[in-house]
Amino acid sequence: MKLTKKSHACVRLEKDGQTLVLDPGGFSEEDAAVGADAILVTHEHPDHFNEERLRAAMEANPAAEIWTLASVAEKISAAFPGRVHTVGHGDTFTAAGFDVQVHGELHAVIHPDIPRITNVGYLVDAGKVFHPGDALTVPDHAVETLMLPVMAPWNKIAEVIDYVREVKPRRAYDIHDALLTDLARPIYDNQIGALGGSEHLRLAPGETTLL
């Protein structure tokens, strides 16, 4: 499986000639989802869900499909009848040849005065990759590669470190990092790497790795 990091929370997975894209939002490249055979969206916030990017991908590939939670599906399903699938915690499905399990229900708390929205994470190919969206969800399954949301209005580095410790992945790659400045990156790299207990890695947008 080839993993390509796109900007912010978006990643592309490729296997057996098919492409799965997760969270091609407004902080990611305009063509982040183009060429996808399947797209997964974790929640409705604009840095994870961008309707224009999804429409571009769906129109570029008439066979492409989307799996997402109800709050996103209701915004785009009418434009692509039969190609947008609603999922929730505990569901399993196959998308572009990838086996996917859905974990989690709610977005992390941003502030007690802000109502929480729904959020799901996706466990791909029996734990090969886990993308939690905007939550620190711990799946009930071993994880090889954790896509780690390192910096957001809803987290702090102590929580990120404890999350890595709890999931215990073989490796963790940074995502949700568009707001993290270059000055801060060495601090995050050193502290998560030293304290998380797992191999901590980072890819620049456009870089790839084989899993």
mmCIF file of C-alpha atoms in Angstrom:
data_model
loop_
_atom_site.group_PDB
_atom_site.id
_atom_site.type_symbol
_atom_site.label_atom_id
_atom_site.label_comp_id
_atom_site.label_asym_id
_atom_site.label_seq_id
_atom_site.Cartn_x
_atom_site.Cartn_y
_atom_site.Cartn_z
ATOM 1 C CA MET A 1 0.000 0.000 0.000
ATOM 2 C CA LYS A 2 1.285 3.470 -0.884
ATOM 3 C CA LEU A 3 0.408 6.378 1.397
ATOM 4 C CA THR A 4 0.653 9.948 0.116
ATOM 5 C CA LYS A 5 0.338 12.840 2.533
ATOM 6 C CA LYS A 6 -1.633 15.786 1.213
ATOM 7 C CA SER A 7 -1.961 19.114 3.007
ATOM 8 C CA HIS A 8 -3.535 19.153 6.465
ATOM 9 C CA ALA A 9 -5.763 16.127 7.193
ATOM 10 C CA CYS A 10 -5.943 14.597 3.723
ATOM 11 C CA VAL A 11 -4.194 11.357 2.783
ATOM 12 C CA ARG A 12 -4.298 9.161 -0.338
ATOM 13 C CA LEU A 13 -3.945 5.386 -0.183
ATOM 14 C CA GLU A 14 -3.169 3.353 -3.307
ATOM 15 C CA LYS A 15 -3.303 -0.426 -3.702
ATOM 16 C CA ASP A 16 -3.801 -2.760 -6.670
ATOM 17 C CA GLY A 17 -4.364 0.141 -9.036
ATOM 18 C CA GLN A 18 -7.106 1.794 -6.950
ATOM 19 C CA THR A 19 -7.048 4.980 -4.898
ATOM 20 C CA LEU A 20 -8.790 5.822 -1.629
ATOM 21 C CA VAL A 21 -8.747 9.450 -0.421
ATOM 22 C CA LEU A 22 -9.585 10.555 3.112
ATOM 23 C CA ASP A 23 -10.699 14.067 4.115
ATOM 24 C CA PRO A 24 -9.922 16.230 1.055
ATOM 25 C CA GLY A 25 -10.949 19.440 2.784
ATOM 26 C CA GLY A 26 -10.521 23.141 2.191
ATOM 27 C CA PHE A 27 -6.997 23.261 3.631
ATOM 28 C CA SER A 28 -5.845 20.589 1.167
ATOM 29 C CA GLU A 29 -4.910 20.932 -2.491
ATOM 30 C CA GLU A 30 -7.716 21.694 -4.937
ATOM 31 C CA ASP A 31 -7.090 18.416 -6.752
ATOM 32 C CA ALA A 32 -6.542 16.361 -3.590
ATOM 33 C CA ALA A 33 -9.443 14.031 -4.393
ATOM 34 C CA VAL A 34 -9.165 13.975 -8.181
ATOM 35 C CA GLY A 35 -8.377 10.465 -9.404
ATOM 36 C CA ALA A 36 -9.947 8.806 -6.384
ATOM 37 C CA ASP A 37 -12.002 5.653 -6.784
ATOM 38 C CA ALA A 38 -13.433 6.132 -3.293
ATOM 39 C CA ILE A 39 -13.509 8.999 -0.808
ATOM 40 C CA LEU A 40 -14.014 8.881 2.961
ATOM 41 C CA VAL A 41 -14.991 11.980 4.947
ATOM 42 C CA THR A 42 -14.821 12.022 8.743
ATOM 43 C CA HIS A 43 -17.026 15.059 9.490
ATOM 44 C CA GLU A 44 -18.497 18.285 8.197
ATOM 45 C CA HIS A 45 -15.907 20.896 9.208
ATOM 46 C CA PRO A 46 -14.565 22.702 6.133
ATOM 47 C CA ASP A 47 -10.944 21.662 6.650
ATOM 48 C CA HIS A 48 -12.125 18.059 6.180
ATOM 49 C CA PHE A 49 -15.160 18.427 3.916
ATOM 50 C CA ASN A 50 -15.119 20.659 0.854
ATOM 51 C CA GLU A 51 -18.050 20.228 -1.504
ATOM 52 C CA GLU A 52 -16.241 21.652 -4.543
ATOM 53 C CA ARG A 53 -13.346 19.218 -4.157
ATOM 54 C CA LEU A 54 -15.719 16.293 -3.792
ATOM 55 C CA ARG A 55 -17.764 17.347 -6.822
ATOM 56 C CA ALA A 56 -14.579 17.665 -8.914
ATOM 57 C CA ALA A 57 -13.504 14.150 -7.978
ATOM 58 C CA MET A 58 -16.932 12.626 -8.534
ATOM 59 C CA GLU A 59 -17.293 14.295 -11.919
ATOM 60 C CA ALA A 60 -13.770 13.293 -12.999
ATOM 61 C CA ASN A 61 -14.525 9.642 -12.252
ATOM 62 C CA PRO A 62 -18.171 8.634 -12.808
ATOM 63 C CA ALA A 63 -17.512 5.395 -10.903
ATOM 64 C CA ALA A 64 -16.155 7.124 -7.786
ATOM 65 C CA GLU A 65 -18.137 6.811 -4.546
ATOM 66 C CA ILE A 66 -18.184 8.535 -1.163
ATOM 67 C CA TRP A 67 -18.625 7.049 2.302
ATOM 68 C CA THR A 68 -19.335 9.472 5.125
ATOM 69 C CA LEU A 69 -21.579 10.242 8.073
ATOM 70 C CA ALA A 70 -25.105 11.599 7.718
ATOM 71 C CA SER A 71 -24.286 15.293 8.263
ATOM 72 C CA VAL A 72 -22.024 15.282 5.202
ATOM 73 C CA ALA A 73 -24.039 12.848 3.077
ATOM 74 C CA GLU A 74 -27.130 15.042 3.244
ATOM 75 C CA LYS A 75 -25.172 17.930 1.723
ATOM 76 C CA ILE A 76 -23.999 16.092 -1.394
ATOM 77 C CA SER A 77 -26.000 12.891 -1.922
ATOM 78 C CA ALA A 78 -28.666 14.533 -4.112
ATOM 79 C CA ALA A 79 -26.053 15.490 -6.694
ATOM 80 C CA PHE A 80 -24.757 11.919 -7.014
ATOM 81 C CA PRO A 81 -27.642 9.461 -6.558
ATOM 82 C CA GLY A 82 -26.544 6.038 -5.399
ATOM 83 C CA ARG A 83 -22.889 7.069 -5.065
ATOM 84 C CA VAL A 84 -22.903 8.540 -1.534
ATOM 85 C CA HIS A 85 -23.141 6.068 1.352
ATOM 86 C CA THR A 86 -23.980 6.949 4.958
ATOM 87 C CA VAL A 87 -22.011 5.139 7.677
ATOM 88 C CA GLY A 88 -21.667 5.194 11.450
ATOM 89 C CA HIS A 89 -19.781 3.582 14.300
ATOM 90 C CA GLY A 90 -19.510 -0.187 13.936
ATOM 91 C CA ASP A 91 -20.171 -0.298 10.195
ATOM 92 C CA THR A 92 -17.889 -2.198 7.830
ATOM 93 C CA PHE A 93 -17.643 -1.886 4.057
ATOM 94 C CA THR A 94 -15.277 -2.244 1.113
ATOM 95 C CA ALA A 95 -14.274 0.869 -0.849
ATOM 96 C CA ALA A 96 -11.977 0.722 -3.894
ATOM 97 C CA GLY A 97 -10.726 -2.658 -2.748
ATOM 98 C CA PHE A 98 -9.930 -1.457 0.791
ATOM 99 C CA ASP A 99 -11.717 -3.028 3.768
ATOM 100 C CA VAL A 100 -12.912 -0.293 6.115
ATOM 101 C CA GLN A 101 -14.264 -0.299 9.686
ATOM 102 C CA VAL A 102 -15.925 2.784 11.189
ATOM 103 C CA HIS A 103 -14.971 3.856 14.716
ATOM 104 C CA GLY A 104 -16.177 6.742 16.860
ATOM 105 C CA GLU A 105 -19.212 8.994 17.053
ATOM 106 C CA LEU A 106 -18.366 12.522 18.247
ATOM 107 C CA HIS A 107 -15.916 15.301 17.445
ATOM 108 C CA ALA A 108 -13.489 16.155 20.244
ATOM 109 C CA VAL A 109 -14.556 18.932 22.614
ATOM 110 C CA ILE A 110 -13.417 22.325 21.326
ATOM 111 C CA HIS A 111 -14.991 24.238 24.235
ATOM 112 C CA PRO A 112 -17.879 23.297 26.546
ATOM 113 C CA ASP A 113 -19.935 26.163 25.103
ATOM 114 C CA ILE A 114 -19.603 24.805 21.536
ATOM 115 C CA PRO A 115 -22.009 21.947 20.711
ATOM 116 C CA ARG A 116 -20.246 18.778 19.632
ATOM 117 C CA ILE A 117 -20.871 17.457 16.136
ATOM 118 C CA THR A 118 -20.564 13.920 14.854
ATOM 119 C CA ASN A 119 -17.214 12.513 13.704
ATOM 120 C CA VAL A 120 -16.104 9.069 12.613
ATOM 121 C CA GLY A 121 -12.695 7.483 12.140
ATOM 122 C CA TYR A 122 -11.769 4.914 9.506
ATOM 123 C CA LEU A 123 -9.701 1.783 10.125
ATOM 124 C CA VAL A 124 -8.380 0.557 6.787
ATOM 125 C CA ASP A 125 -7.368 -3.005 5.889
ATOM 126 C CA ALA A 126 -7.527 -4.537 9.360
ATOM 127 C CA GLY A 127 -5.511 -1.828 11.060
ATOM 128 C CA LYS A 128 -2.982 -1.053 8.346
ATOM 129 C CA VAL A 129 -4.039 2.603 8.662
ATOM 130 C CA PHE A 130 -6.309 4.449 11.102
ATOM 131 C CA HIS A 131 -7.517 8.018 10.430
ATOM 132 C CA PRO A 132 -9.506 9.325 13.439
ATOM 133 C CA GLY A 133 -10.718 12.621 11.970
ATOM 134 C CA ASP A 134 -11.098 15.249 14.704
ATOM 135 C CA ALA A 135 -11.193 12.959 17.719
ATOM 136 C CA LEU A 136 -8.821 10.866 19.775
ATOM 137 C CA THR A 137 -10.761 7.665 19.176
ATOM 138 C CA VAL A 138 -9.070 4.431 20.210
ATOM 139 C CA PRO A 139 -10.255 1.579 17.975
ATOM 140 C CA ASP A 140 -10.749 -1.876 19.442
ATOM 141 C CA HIS A 141 -8.196 -3.234 16.991
ATOM 142 C CA ALA A 142 -4.413 -3.151 16.672
ATOM 143 C CA VAL A 143 -3.151 -0.264 14.520
ATOM 144 C CA GLU A 144 -0.016 -0.376 12.394
ATOM 145 C CA THR A 145 -0.082 3.211 11.098
ATOM 146 C CA LEU A 146 -1.868 5.963 13.005
ATOM 147 C CA MET A 147 -2.644 9.210 11.219
ATOM 148 C CA LEU A 148 -2.035 11.504 14.170
ATOM 149 C CA PRO A 149 -3.848 14.874 14.490
ATOM 150 C CA VAL A 150 -0.983 16.805 16.027
ATOM 151 C CA MET A 151 -2.301 20.354 16.240
ATOM 152 C CA ALA A 152 -5.884 21.657 16.455
ATOM 153 C CA PRO A 153 -7.990 24.089 18.481
ATOM 154 C CA TRP A 154 -9.317 21.041 20.330
ATOM 155 C CA ASN A 155 -6.082 19.409 21.488
ATOM 156 C CA LYS A 156 -2.770 19.964 23.240
ATOM 157 C CA ILE A 157 0.482 18.088 22.942
ATOM 158 C CA ALA A 158 0.021 16.171 26.212
ATOM 159 C CA GLU A 159 -3.217 14.717 24.839
ATOM 160 C CA VAL A 160 -1.527 13.858 21.547
ATOM 161 C CA ILE A 161 1.259 12.009 23.355
ATOM 162 C CA ASP A 162 -1.188 10.122 25.564
ATOM 163 C CA TYR A 163 -3.235 9.201 22.494
ATOM 164 C CA VAL A 164 -0.218 7.606 20.829
ATOM 165 C CA ARG A 165 0.502 5.727 24.058
ATOM 166 C CA GLU A 166 -3.058 4.422 24.221
ATOM 167 C CA VAL A 167 -3.355 3.358 20.579
ATOM 168 C CA LYS A 168 0.159 1.865 20.564
ATOM 169 C CA PRO A 169 0.633 1.956 16.787
ATOM 170 C CA ARG A 170 3.777 0.651 15.126
ATOM 171 C CA ARG A 171 4.224 4.143 13.698
ATOM 172 C CA ALA A 172 2.415 7.503 13.742
ATOM 173 C CA TYR A 173 2.395 10.011 10.885
ATOM 174 C CA ASP A 174 1.391 13.633 11.495
ATOM 175 C CA ILE A 175 -1.808 14.985 10.021
ATOM 176 C CA HIS A 176 -3.969 17.998 10.934
ATOM 177 C CA ASP A 177 -0.853 20.127 10.776
ATOM 178 C CA ALA A 178 -1.678 23.054 8.473
ATOM 179 C CA LEU A 179 -1.743 25.455 11.439
ATOM 180 C CA LEU A 180 1.526 24.152 12.887
ATOM 181 C CA THR A 181 4.374 26.538 12.086
ATOM 182 C CA ASP A 182 7.841 25.407 11.076
ATOM 183 C CA LEU A 183 9.172 26.846 14.344
ATOM 184 C CA ALA A 184 6.932 24.501 16.330
ATOM 185 C CA ARG A 185 7.560 21.328 14.343
ATOM 186 C CA PRO A 186 10.869 20.353 16.015
ATOM 187 C CA ILE A 187 9.232 20.711 19.433
ATOM 188 C CA TYR A 188 6.349 18.444 18.445
ATOM 189 C CA ASP A 189 8.709 15.979 16.743
ATOM 190 C CA ASN A 190 10.980 15.736 19.768
ATOM 191 C CA GLN A 191 8.303 15.468 22.425
ATOM 192 C CA ILE A 192 5.991 13.043 20.607
ATOM 193 C CA GLY A 193 8.960 10.973 19.471
ATOM 194 C CA ALA A 194 10.497 10.819 22.928
ATOM 195 C CA LEU A 195 7.325 10.268 24.946
ATOM 196 C CA GLY A 196 4.775 8.583 22.671
ATOM 197 C CA GLY A 197 6.349 5.144 22.719
ATOM 198 C CA SER A 198 5.932 4.599 18.962
ATOM 199 C CA GLU A 199 7.922 5.597 15.911
ATOM 200 C CA HIS A 200 6.886 9.173 15.096
ATOM 201 C CA LEU A 201 7.191 10.289 11.465
ATOM 202 C CA ARG A 202 6.258 13.217 9.275
ATOM 203 C CA LEU A 203 5.691 13.586 5.538
ATOM 204 C CA ALA A 204 5.592 16.895 3.697
ATOM 205 C CA PRO A 205 2.578 17.412 1.423
ATOM 206 C CA GLY A 206 3.086 15.314 -1.691
ATOM 207 C CA GLU A 207 5.554 12.891 -0.097
ATOM 208 C CA THR A 208 4.824 9.182 -0.127
ATOM 209 C CA THR A 209 5.767 6.066 1.792
ATOM 210 C CA LEU A 210 5.092 2.355 1.405
ATOM 211 C CA LEU A 211 3.309 0.506 4.199
#
